[in-house]
Amino acid sequence: MIRFKSLGSGSTGNATVVQARDGAQVTHLLVDCGLGIRQLETRLGRAGMLAEQIDAIFITHEHADHIGCAAQLAVRERIPIYMSQGTHVAIGQPDFGALLHLVYDCVTVDIGAMQVRPFTVPHDAREPLQLSCTDGATRLGVLTDLGHASDHVLEQLAGCATVLLECNHDPEMLAASTYPPFLKRRVAGAWGHLANEAAGAIARALRATGLKQVVAAHLSEQNNRPDLARSALAAALECQPGDIAVADGASGCGWLDA
Ligand SMILES: [Zn+2]
Ligand SMILES: [Zn+2]
């Protein structure tokens, strides 16, 4: 059984707990850690967890909204930390000793009761990876921070029952925003962030491979609204907008079954 809970999502900080249970064995993976340590602990507490219950940390890429207190937490609690070599280089190659596990595109790693498969995404970081996790029965995809859906991304997420999916912006709101032109180009570009309609197209493509649930994530506070993200995803999944959960910056979302 796979459950997950976003602790926060968006440019103010990303962190998601994924829980896999196999009989008596329970594994907690923290995907990204883009909060300060106190804030992370507060939000873990609200999720019914302590930092010491985290079995592993997976960092998708080096942007500040994903790294946060990752190094501090890993070292303090002696938690194994997984990332690409490019991400490790980009954060200055901190010495994690034996806690560091480098991960690679399409190479599955076993972490307790779950198997985690990272994959490369088009985003303006050094070596960004997103991931899917399974307990052997159900697969959960985590897909934020990418500029467009490559064939590789769609292949890697085929078979996911649930995807935590970036719905970063509405193109008209972005165009009309106070962002400077270079930033608008970056966000909307092929190595930036996904627009609502692009997220909808991914959901539509994955629906044919078994996708049942999408949680909207990484919404821009300035350039998007939850109702716009919900309608794009609901149209793709042919469900009601109210059925689409949104992970927000302040508290993420509740615990959900994948
Ligand atoms: Zn981000
Ligand atoms: Zn990023």
Coordinates of C-alpha atoms and ligand atoms in Angstrom, one line a residue:
M1 CA 0.0 0.0 0.0
I2 CA 1.3 3.4 -0.9
R3 CA 0.1 6.7 0.7
F4 CA 1.5 10.1 0.3
K5 CA 1.2 13.6 1.7
S6 CA 2.6 16.8 0.3
L7 CA 3.9 19.0 3.2
G8 CA 4.1 22.0 0.9
S9 CA 4.3 22.6 -2.8
G10 CA 5.3 25.6 -4.9
S11 CA 8.1 28.1 -5.0
T12 CA 7.9 28.6 -1.2
G13 CA 9.1 25.1 -0.7
N14 CA 8.4 21.5 -1.8
A15 CA 8.4 18.4 0.4
T16 CA 6.3 15.2 0.1
V17 CA 6.2 12.1 2.3
V18 CA 5.6 8.8 0.6
Q19 CA 4.7 5.9 2.8
A20 CA 4.9 2.2 1.7
R21 CA 3.7 -0.6 3.9
D22 CA 4.6 -4.3 3.4
G23 CA 3.2 -6.3 6.3
A24 CA 4.8 -5.0 9.4
Q25 CA 7.5 -3.0 7.4
V26 CA 6.7 0.7 6.9
T27 CA 9.0 2.9 4.9
H28 CA 8.8 6.7 4.7
L29 CA 10.6 8.5 1.8
L30 CA 10.8 12.3 1.9
V31 CA 10.8 13.6 -1.7
D32 CA 12.5 17.0 -1.6
C33 CA 13.1 19.1 1.5
G34 CA 12.6 22.7 0.5
L35 CA 11.7 24.1 3.9
G36 CA 13.6 25.3 6.9
I37 CA 14.1 22.6 9.5
R38 CA 11.6 24.0 12.0
Q39 CA 8.9 24.4 9.4
L40 CA 9.6 20.9 8.2
E41 CA 9.3 19.5 11.7
T42 CA 6.1 21.4 12.3
R43 CA 4.5 20.1 9.1
L44 CA 5.7 16.6 9.8
G45 CA 4.1 16.8 13.2
R46 CA 0.8 17.9 11.6
A47 CA 1.2 14.8 9.4
G48 CA 1.6 12.6 12.5
M49 CA 5.3 12.1 12.0
L50 CA 8.7 12.8 13.5
A51 CA 11.8 13.5 11.5
E52 CA 13.4 10.4 12.9
Q53 CA 10.8 8.3 11.1
I54 CA 12.1 9.3 7.7
D55 CA 14.0 6.4 6.2
A56 CA 15.4 8.2 3.2
I57 CA 15.5 11.6 1.4
F58 CA 15.3 11.9 -2.3
I59 CA 16.3 15.3 -3.8
T60 CA 15.0 15.9 -7.3
H61 CA 17.3 18.9 -8.1
E62 CA 19.2 21.7 -6.6
H63 CA 16.8 24.6 -6.8
A64 CA 16.3 26.2 -3.4
D65 CA 12.6 25.3 -3.2
H66 CA 13.6 21.6 -3.2
I67 CA 16.8 21.6 -1.2
G68 CA 16.0 23.6 1.9
C69 CA 17.2 21.8 5.0
A70 CA 18.0 18.5 3.3
A71 CA 21.7 18.4 4.2
Q72 CA 21.0 19.5 7.8
L73 CA 18.3 16.9 8.2
A74 CA 20.2 14.0 6.6
V75 CA 23.3 14.6 8.8
R76 CA 21.4 15.3 12.1
E77 CA 19.2 12.2 11.8
R78 CA 21.7 10.0 9.9
I79 CA 19.2 9.6 7.0
P80 CA 20.4 8.2 3.7
I81 CA 20.1 10.9 0.9
Y82 CA 19.5 10.1 -2.8
M83 CA 20.2 12.4 -5.6
S84 CA 21.9 12.6 -9.1
Q85 CA 25.6 13.3 -9.4
G86 CA 24.8 16.6 -11.1
T87 CA 22.6 17.7 -8.2
H88 CA 25.4 16.7 -5.7
V89 CA 27.8 18.8 -7.8
A90 CA 25.4 21.7 -8.0
I91 CA 25.0 22.0 -4.3
G92 CA 28.7 22.1 -3.8
Q93 CA 29.5 18.4 -3.2
P94 CA 28.8 18.3 0.6
D95 CA 30.4 15.3 2.3
F96 CA 27.6 13.1 3.3
G97 CA 29.9 10.1 3.8
A98 CA 28.1 6.8 3.5
L99 CA 24.7 8.6 3.6
L100 CA 25.0 9.7 0.0
H101 CA 23.5 7.4 -2.7
L102 CA 23.8 8.6 -6.3
V103 CA 20.9 7.7 -8.5
Y104 CA 20.6 7.4 -12.2
D105 CA 17.9 7.7 -14.9
C106 CA 15.8 4.5 -15.0
V107 CA 17.9 2.6 -12.4
T108 CA 15.5 1.4 -9.8
V109 CA 16.6 1.5 -6.1
D110 CA 15.1 -0.5 -3.3
I111 CA 14.3 1.6 -0.2
G112 CA 12.7 -0.6 2.4
A113 CA 9.2 -1.5 1.3
M114 CA 9.3 0.6 -1.8
Q115 CA 11.1 0.6 -5.2
V116 CA 12.0 4.0 -6.5
R117 CA 12.7 4.7 -10.2
P118 CA 14.2 8.1 -11.0
F119 CA 13.9 9.5 -14.5
T120 CA 15.4 12.5 -16.3
V121 CA 13.2 15.5 -17.0
P122 CA 13.7 18.7 -19.1
H123 CA 14.2 21.5 -16.5
D124 CA 16.9 24.1 -16.1
A125 CA 18.9 22.4 -13.4
R126 CA 22.1 20.5 -13.7
E127 CA 20.8 16.9 -13.7
P128 CA 17.2 16.9 -12.5
L129 CA 15.3 13.7 -11.8
Q130 CA 11.7 13.1 -11.0
L131 CA 10.5 9.7 -9.8
S132 CA 7.9 7.0 -9.5
C133 CA 7.6 4.7 -6.5
T134 CA 5.8 1.4 -6.1
D135 CA 5.2 -1.2 -3.4
G136 CA 5.0 -3.8 -6.1
A137 CA 1.2 -3.3 -6.5
T138 CA 0.5 0.4 -6.9
R139 CA 2.7 3.0 -8.6
L140 CA 2.8 6.7 -7.6
G141 CA 4.5 9.3 -9.8
V142 CA 6.0 12.6 -8.7
L143 CA 6.4 15.0 -11.5
T144 CA 7.1 18.7 -10.8
D145 CA 9.6 21.1 -12.3
L146 CA 9.7 20.4 -16.0
G147 CA 9.2 22.5 -19.1
H148 CA 7.5 20.0 -21.3
A149 CA 6.5 16.3 -21.4
S150 CA 9.2 14.4 -23.2
D151 CA 8.4 10.9 -24.5
H152 CA 10.7 9.6 -21.8
V153 CA 8.6 11.3 -19.1
L154 CA 5.4 9.7 -20.4
E155 CA 7.0 6.3 -20.8
Q156 CA 8.3 6.4 -17.2
L157 CA 5.0 7.4 -15.7
A158 CA 2.9 4.8 -17.7
G159 CA 1.1 2.6 -15.3
C160 CA 1.0 5.1 -12.4
A161 CA -2.4 5.0 -10.5
T162 CA -1.7 8.5 -9.1
V163 CA 0.6 11.4 -10.1
L164 CA 1.5 14.4 -8.1
L165 CA 1.6 16.7 -11.1
E166 CA 3.0 20.2 -11.7
C167 CA 0.4 22.8 -12.8
N168 CA 2.6 25.8 -12.6
H169 CA 0.9 28.6 -14.5
D170 CA -1.9 29.9 -16.7
P171 CA -0.2 31.3 -19.8
E172 CA -2.4 34.4 -19.9
M173 CA -1.8 35.2 -16.2
L174 CA 1.9 34.7 -16.7
A175 CA 2.0 37.0 -19.7
A176 CA 0.1 39.7 -17.8
S177 CA 2.1 39.3 -14.6
T178 CA 4.7 41.6 -13.1
Y179 CA 7.5 39.1 -13.8
P180 CA 10.4 40.6 -15.8
P181 CA 10.5 39.4 -19.4
F182 CA 13.5 37.0 -18.9
L183 CA 11.6 35.2 -16.1
K184 CA 8.5 34.9 -18.1
R185 CA 10.5 33.3 -20.9
R186 CA 12.2 31.0 -18.4
V187 CA 9.0 29.8 -16.8
A188 CA 7.1 29.3 -20.0
G189 CA 10.2 27.8 -21.8
A190 CA 10.8 24.2 -22.7
W191 CA 13.1 23.8 -19.6
G192 CA 10.9 25.8 -17.2
H193 CA 7.6 24.9 -15.7
L194 CA 4.4 23.2 -16.9
A195 CA 1.3 25.2 -17.8
N196 CA -2.1 23.9 -16.8
E197 CA -3.0 22.7 -20.3
A198 CA 0.4 20.9 -20.6
A199 CA -0.3 19.1 -17.3
G200 CA -3.8 18.3 -18.6
A201 CA -2.3 16.7 -21.7
I202 CA 0.0 14.6 -19.6
A203 CA -2.9 13.4 -17.5
R204 CA -4.9 12.6 -20.6
A205 CA -2.0 10.6 -22.1
L206 CA -1.5 8.7 -18.8
R207 CA -5.1 7.9 -18.3
A208 CA -4.9 5.4 -21.1
T209 CA -2.2 3.6 -19.1
G210 CA -4.2 3.4 -15.8
L211 CA -4.0 6.8 -14.2
K212 CA -6.9 7.4 -11.9
Q213 CA -5.9 10.3 -9.6
V214 CA -3.9 13.5 -10.1
V215 CA -3.0 16.0 -7.4
A216 CA -2.2 19.5 -8.8
A217 CA 1.2 20.7 -7.4
H218 CA 3.7 23.5 -7.7
L219 CA 1.1 26.1 -8.6
S220 CA 2.5 29.6 -9.0
E221 CA 0.9 32.0 -6.5
Q222 CA 1.1 34.9 -8.9
N223 CA 0.4 33.2 -12.2
N224 CA -2.2 30.5 -11.4
R225 CA -5.4 29.8 -9.5
P226 CA -6.4 26.5 -8.0
D227 CA -9.7 26.5 -10.0
L228 CA -7.9 26.8 -13.3
A229 CA -5.6 23.9 -12.5
R230 CA -8.5 21.8 -11.3
S231 CA -10.5 22.4 -14.5
A232 CA -7.6 21.5 -16.8
L233 CA -7.0 18.3 -14.9
A234 CA -10.7 17.4 -14.5
A235 CA -11.2 17.8 -18.3
A236 CA -8.4 15.4 -18.9
L237 CA -9.6 12.8 -16.4
E238 CA -13.3 13.4 -17.2
C239 CA -14.1 14.0 -13.5
Q240 CA -15.5 17.0 -11.5
P241 CA -13.0 19.8 -10.7
G242 CA -13.9 19.3 -7.0
D243 CA -12.5 15.8 -7.3
I244 CA -9.0 17.1 -8.0
A245 CA -6.9 17.8 -4.9
V246 CA -4.5 20.7 -4.9
A247 CA -1.2 20.7 -2.9
D248 CA -0.6 24.3 -1.8
G249 CA 2.4 26.2 -0.4
A250 CA 1.2 26.6 3.2
S251 CA 0.2 23.0 4.0
G252 CA 0.4 20.8 0.9
C253 CA -2.5 18.3 1.0
G254 CA -3.9 15.6 3.3
W255 CA -2.8 12.0 3.3
L256 CA -4.0 10.3 0.1
D257 CA -3.9 6.7 -1.1
A258 CA -2.0 6.3 -4.4
Ligands
ZN1 ZN 10.4 24.0 -7.9
ZN2 ZN 13.2 23.7 -10.3

